[in-house]
Coordinates of C-alpha atoms in Angstrom, one line a residue:
X1 CA 0.0 0.0 0.0
X2 CA 1.4 3.3 -1.0
X3 CA 2.0 6.0 1.6
X4 CA 1.1 9.7 1.0
X5 CA 4.1 11.6 2.3
X6 CA 2.0 14.6 3.3
X7 CA -0.2 12.4 5.6
X8 CA 2.8 10.5 6.9
X9 CA 4.3 13.7 8.1
X10 CA 1.3 15.6 9.4
X11 CA -0.9 13.1 11.3
X12 CA -0.8 11.2 14.5
X13 CA 1.4 11.6 17.5
X14 CA 5.0 12.7 17.2
X15 CA 6.9 9.5 16.4
X16 CA 9.6 8.0 14.3
X17 CA 8.3 6.9 11.0
X18 CA 7.9 3.2 10.1
X19 CA 10.0 1.8 7.3
X20 CA 7.3 2.1 4.6
X21 CA 6.6 5.7 5.7
X22 CA 10.2 6.5 5.7
X23 CA 10.7 5.1 2.2
X24 CA 7.9 7.3 1.0
X25 CA 9.8 10.4 2.1
X26 CA 13.2 9.4 0.8
X27 CA 12.7 10.6 -2.7
X28 CA 11.6 14.2 -2.0
X29 CA 14.2 14.6 0.8
X30 CA 17.0 13.3 -1.5
X31 CA 15.7 15.5 -4.3
X32 CA 16.0 18.6 -2.1
X33 CA 19.5 17.5 -1.1
X34 CA 20.4 17.2 -4.7
X35 CA 19.0 20.7 -5.5
X36 CA 20.8 22.5 -2.5
X37 CA 24.0 20.7 -3.3
X38 CA 26.6 19.2 -0.8
X39 CA 26.8 20.9 2.6
X40 CA 29.5 20.8 5.2
X41 CA 30.1 21.9 8.8
X42 CA 27.1 23.4 10.6
X43 CA 25.1 23.5 7.4
X44 CA 25.3 19.7 7.0
X45 CA 24.1 19.3 10.6
X46 CA 21.3 21.8 10.1
X47 CA 20.1 19.9 6.9
X48 CA 18.9 16.8 8.7
X49 CA 16.1 14.7 7.2
X50 CA 13.8 16.2 9.8
X51 CA 14.8 19.7 8.8
X52 CA 14.3 19.1 5.1
X53 CA 10.9 17.5 5.9
X54 CA 9.8 20.7 7.6
X55 CA 10.7 22.8 4.6
X56 CA 8.8 20.3 2.3
X57 CA 5.8 20.6 4.5
X58 CA 6.0 24.4 4.5
X59 CA 6.0 24.3 0.7
X60 CA 3.2 21.7 0.4
X61 CA 5.8 19.1 -0.8
X62 CA 6.8 21.2 -3.8
X63 CA 10.5 20.1 -4.0
X64 CA 11.8 23.0 -6.0
X65 CA 10.1 25.6 -3.7
X66 CA 11.3 23.7 -0.6
X67 CA 14.9 23.7 -1.9
X68 CA 14.7 27.4 -2.8
X69 CA 13.4 28.2 0.7
X70 CA 16.1 26.1 2.4
X71 CA 18.8 27.8 0.3
X72 CA 17.6 31.2 1.5
X73 CA 17.8 30.0 5.1
X74 CA 21.3 28.5 4.7
X75 CA 22.6 31.8 3.3
X76 CA 20.9 33.7 6.1
X77 CA 22.4 31.4 8.8
X78 CA 25.8 31.7 7.2
X79 CA 25.7 35.5 7.4
X80 CA 23.6 36.1 10.5
X81 CA 25.1 33.2 12.5
X82 CA 22.2 32.7 14.9
X83 CA 23.8 29.8 16.6
X84 CA 26.7 32.1 17.7
X85 CA 24.4 34.6 19.5
X86 CA 25.1 34.4 23.3
X87 CA 23.4 35.7 26.4
X88 CA 25.8 38.6 26.8
X89 CA 24.8 39.8 23.3
X90 CA 21.1 40.1 24.1
X91 CA 20.9 40.4 28.0
X92 CA 19.8 44.0 27.8
X93 CA 16.8 43.0 25.7
X94 CA 15.8 40.4 28.2
X95 CA 15.9 42.4 31.4
X96 CA 12.1 43.0 31.6
X97 CA 11.1 39.5 30.8
X98 CA 9.4 40.4 27.6
X99 CA 10.4 37.0 26.1
X100 CA 11.8 34.0 27.9
X101 CA 11.7 30.2 27.8
X102 CA 9.7 28.9 30.6
X103 CA 11.0 26.2 33.0
X104 CA 8.0 24.0 32.1
X105 CA 6.8 22.2 28.9
X106 CA 3.3 21.4 27.7
X107 CA 1.8 17.9 27.9
X108 CA 3.2 17.1 24.4
X109 CA 6.7 17.9 25.5
X110 CA 6.9 21.2 23.6
X111 CA 9.1 24.0 24.9
X112 CA 7.2 27.1 25.9
X113 CA 8.1 30.7 25.1
X114 CA 6.4 33.3 27.2
X115 CA 6.0 36.7 25.7
X116 CA 4.8 39.9 27.4
X117 CA 4.7 42.7 24.8
X118 CA 3.8 45.3 27.4
X119 CA 7.3 44.9 28.8
X120 CA 9.0 46.1 25.6
X121 CA 12.2 47.9 26.7
X122 CA 13.8 48.6 23.3
X123 CA 13.2 50.8 20.3
X124 CA 15.8 48.9 18.2
X125 CA 14.2 46.7 15.7
X126 CA 17.6 45.0 15.1
X127 CA 18.0 44.4 18.8
X128 CA 14.5 43.0 19.2
X129 CA 14.9 40.6 16.3
X130 CA 18.3 39.4 17.5
X131 CA 16.8 38.6 20.9
X132 CA 13.9 36.8 19.2
X133 CA 16.2 34.7 17.2
X134 CA 18.2 33.9 20.3
X135 CA 15.1 32.8 22.0
X136 CA 14.0 30.7 19.1
X137 CA 17.4 29.0 18.8
X138 CA 17.3 28.3 22.6
X139 CA 13.8 26.9 22.5
X140 CA 14.7 24.6 19.6
X141 CA 17.9 23.5 21.3
X142 CA 15.8 22.4 24.3
X143 CA 13.3 20.4 22.3
X144 CA 13.3 16.7 23.0
X145 CA 14.4 14.4 20.1
X146 CA 10.9 13.4 19.2
X147 CA 9.5 16.9 19.1
X148 CA 10.1 19.8 16.8
X149 CA 7.4 22.3 17.7
X150 CA 7.0 24.9 20.4
X151 CA 4.2 26.8 22.1
X152 CA 4.0 30.6 22.6
X153 CA 2.1 32.0 25.6
X154 CA 1.5 35.7 25.0
X155 CA 0.4 37.7 28.1
X156 CA -1.3 40.9 27.2
X157 CA -1.6 42.4 30.7
X158 CA -0.8 46.1 30.6
X159 CA -0.8 46.1 26.8
X160 CA -1.9 49.2 24.9
X161 CA -1.7 50.8 21.4
X162 CA 1.7 52.3 22.1
X163 CA 3.2 48.8 22.2
X164 CA 2.2 48.0 18.6
X165 CA 4.8 48.3 15.9
X166 CA 4.0 47.3 12.4
X167 CA 7.7 47.5 11.4
X168 CA 8.7 45.0 14.2
X169 CA 5.6 42.8 13.4
X170 CA 6.5 42.7 9.7
X171 CA 10.2 41.9 10.4
X172 CA 9.3 39.3 13.0
X173 CA 6.9 37.5 10.6
X174 CA 9.6 37.6 7.9
X175 CA 12.3 36.0 10.0
X176 CA 10.0 33.4 11.5
X177 CA 8.3 32.5 8.2
X178 CA 11.4 32.4 6.2
X179 CA 13.9 30.7 8.5
X180 CA 11.9 28.7 11.1
X181 CA 9.3 26.8 9.2
X182 CA 7.1 24.3 11.0
X183 CA 8.4 25.3 14.4
X184 CA 5.4 26.9 16.0
X185 CA 2.7 24.5 17.2
X186 CA 0.4 27.0 18.8
X187 CA 0.3 30.7 19.9
X188 CA -2.1 31.6 22.7
X189 CA -3.0 35.3 23.0
X190 CA -4.1 35.5 26.6
X191 CA -6.4 38.4 27.6
X192 CA -5.7 40.4 24.5
X193 CA -7.6 43.8 24.6
X194 CA -10.6 44.0 22.3
X195 CA -8.8 46.4 20.0
X196 CA -6.1 43.8 19.2
X197 CA -8.3 41.4 17.3
X198 CA -9.0 44.1 14.5
X199 CA -5.2 44.8 14.5
X200 CA -4.5 41.1 14.1
X201 CA -6.9 40.9 11.2
X202 CA -5.1 43.9 9.7
X203 CA -1.8 42.1 9.6
X204 CA -3.3 38.9 8.2
X205 CA -2.1 39.7 4.6
X206 CA 1.5 39.4 5.7
X207 CA 0.9 36.0 7.3
X208 CA 0.4 32.6 5.6
X209 CA -3.1 31.2 6.2
X210 CA -1.6 28.3 8.2
X211 CA 0.3 30.8 10.4
X212 CA -2.8 32.9 11.0
X213 CA -4.7 29.8 12.0
X214 CA -2.2 28.8 14.7
X215 CA -3.1 31.9 16.8
X216 CA -5.8 31.5 19.4
X217 CA -7.4 34.1 21.5
X218 CA -8.0 33.1 25.1
X219 CA -9.6 34.8 28.1
X220 CA -9.2 34.2 31.8
X221 CA -12.9 34.5 32.6
X222 CA -13.9 31.9 30.0
X223 CA -14.5 28.3 31.0
X224 CA -13.6 27.0 27.5
X225 CA -10.2 28.6 27.9
X226 CA -9.6 26.9 31.2
X227 CA -10.4 23.5 29.7
X228 CA -8.0 24.1 26.8
X229 CA -5.2 25.2 29.2
X230 CA -5.8 22.2 31.4
X231 CA -5.5 19.9 28.3
X232 CA -2.2 21.5 27.4
X233 CA -0.5 22.2 30.8
X234 CA 0.1 21.0 34.3
X235 CA -1.5 23.8 36.3
X236 CA 1.0 23.3 39.2
X237 CA 3.7 24.4 36.8
X238 CA 1.8 26.9 34.7
X239 CA 2.2 30.5 35.7
X240 CA -0.6 32.3 37.5
X241 CA -0.8 34.9 34.7
X242 CA -2.2 32.1 32.5
X243 CA -4.5 30.6 35.1
X244 CA -2.0 28.2 36.6
X245 CA -0.9 27.8 40.2
X246 CA 2.7 29.0 40.0
X247 CA 3.1 32.6 41.2
X248 CA 6.9 32.6 41.4
X249 CA 7.3 35.3 38.6
X250 CA 10.2 36.0 36.3
X251 CA 13.7 36.4 37.9
X252 CA 16.2 37.9 35.5
X253 CA 19.2 36.6 37.5
X254 CA 18.0 33.0 37.6
X255 CA 17.1 33.2 34.0
X256 CA 20.5 34.6 33.0
X257 CA 22.1 31.6 34.8
X258 CA 19.9 29.1 32.8
X259 CA 20.8 30.8 29.5
X260 CA 24.5 30.9 30.2
X261 CA 24.5 27.2 31.0
X262 CA 22.7 26.5 27.7
X263 CA 25.2 28.7 25.9
X264 CA 28.1 26.5 27.1
X265 CA 26.4 23.5 25.4
X266 CA 25.8 25.1 22.0
X267 CA 29.3 24.6 20.4
X268 CA 29.1 20.8 21.0
X269 CA 25.6 20.7 19.5
X270 CA 27.0 22.2 16.2
X271 CA 29.9 19.9 16.0
X272 CA 28.1 16.6 16.5
X273 CA 25.7 14.8 14.2
X274 CA 23.0 14.5 16.9
X275 CA 19.8 14.8 14.9
X276 CA 17.9 11.6 13.9
X277 CA 17.7 10.7 10.3
X278 CA 14.1 9.6 10.6
X279 CA 11.4 12.2 10.1
X280 CA 9.1 12.9 13.0
X281 CA 5.5 13.7 12.5
X282 CA 3.3 16.3 14.3
X283 CA 1.7 16.2 17.7
X284 CA -1.9 17.3 17.7
X285 CA -2.0 20.6 19.6
X286 CA -5.4 20.4 21.1
X287 CA -8.0 17.7 21.7
X288 CA -10.3 17.5 18.8
X289 CA -13.2 17.5 21.2
X290 CA -12.2 21.0 22.3
X291 CA -11.6 22.5 18.9
X292 CA -13.1 21.6 15.5
X293 CA -10.6 20.3 13.0
X294 CA -10.3 22.0 9.6
X295 CA -7.5 21.1 7.2
X296 CA -5.6 23.7 5.3
X297 CA -6.6 24.4 1.7
X298 CA -3.2 23.2 0.4
X299 CA -2.7 26.4 -1.6
X300 CA 1.0 27.2 -2.2
X301 CA 1.5 30.9 -2.8
X302 CA 4.7 32.8 -2.6
X303 CA 4.2 34.0 1.0
X304 CA 6.6 32.2 3.2
X305 CA 4.9 29.8 5.5
X306 CA 6.5 29.5 8.9
X307 CA 4.5 27.2 11.0
X308 CA 3.4 23.6 11.1
X309 CA 0.2 21.8 9.9
X310 CA -1.4 21.9 13.3
X311 CA -4.6 19.9 13.6
X312 CA -6.7 22.8 14.7
X313 CA -9.4 25.0 13.2
X314 CA -9.6 28.7 12.9
X315 CA -11.6 28.9 16.0
X316 CA -11.1 31.8 18.5
X317 CA -12.7 32.7 21.7
X318 CA -15.1 35.5 21.1
X319 CA -14.8 38.0 24.0
X320 CA -18.4 38.9 23.6
X321 CA -20.0 35.5 23.2
X322 CA -17.5 33.8 25.4
X323 CA -17.5 30.7 23.3
X324 CA -15.3 29.0 20.7
X325 CA -16.4 30.0 17.3
X326 CA -15.1 29.4 13.8
X327 CA -13.5 32.4 12.1
X328 CA -16.0 32.3 9.3
X329 CA -18.9 32.3 11.7
X330 CA -17.5 35.2 13.6
X331 CA -17.2 37.3 10.5
X332 CA -20.6 36.3 9.3
X333 CA -22.1 37.3 12.6
X334 CA -20.5 40.7 12.3
X335 CA -22.1 41.4 8.9

């Protein structure tokens, strides 16, 4: 029985593929390798089978487009050198706790990046992007071998219009979509103010449809939100800002120590072939009983697609109706 490589790479729990499934992926992966040419050093470590599979999924299994996308990333990594960014280079950006890797993971083993846009402490787009890249690299470094996605928890406490920057948003989307495909599993926007949903709709044109659909609005006074968070996290570990029981708070000194320890391990990571040759599949982000499941339309336009085929719908939590609704239904109700 033949195996559809798309299905083999996007359904079921995160696992190593069986032999027939792996064989179904060998041809497109090898074809991408042929198109990008021989790689050496860090580039050869970066271009694992799992990595190439992510680029193929991001380009709907169009080999030429996947190879082109990967070439752009390889050139960017050679010039930007994201794996060489160290804590000392970005510590000033991290002081307020605007972005940090949490000390807990979700129930699927995914690392969690916490973001607090109201704590922005820099006007430098270059500095902000450099710190974001550092956080992404660190989150990926801390993923378990069987997992390749992460979760973003975005806390909107204290957020207002002055914290919105279209320039930073555009540059952030560009870097993530071009150079970190299939890395985001889910982004939860927690207690976003009502004015933010129209803003998010406004930036939709610069996001791939799959990216847009990975973002979920959640509210602390909504019971559906609580159920979703319970499905995803251990509440004893989850921060109180997101409805959990941990009220420890962010400590810059303790966080700096964690990052410095990770930094010490980075050089060895990039000198050892430590990535599995097998191609892992995706972990479903949410229980299908919680959120309806819609598949992507499979369109392949030239916008760069950053994030994975997550088995979720376009549902958001409507702040007025306090229920999970489909994006189309929400728009129809507003007409």
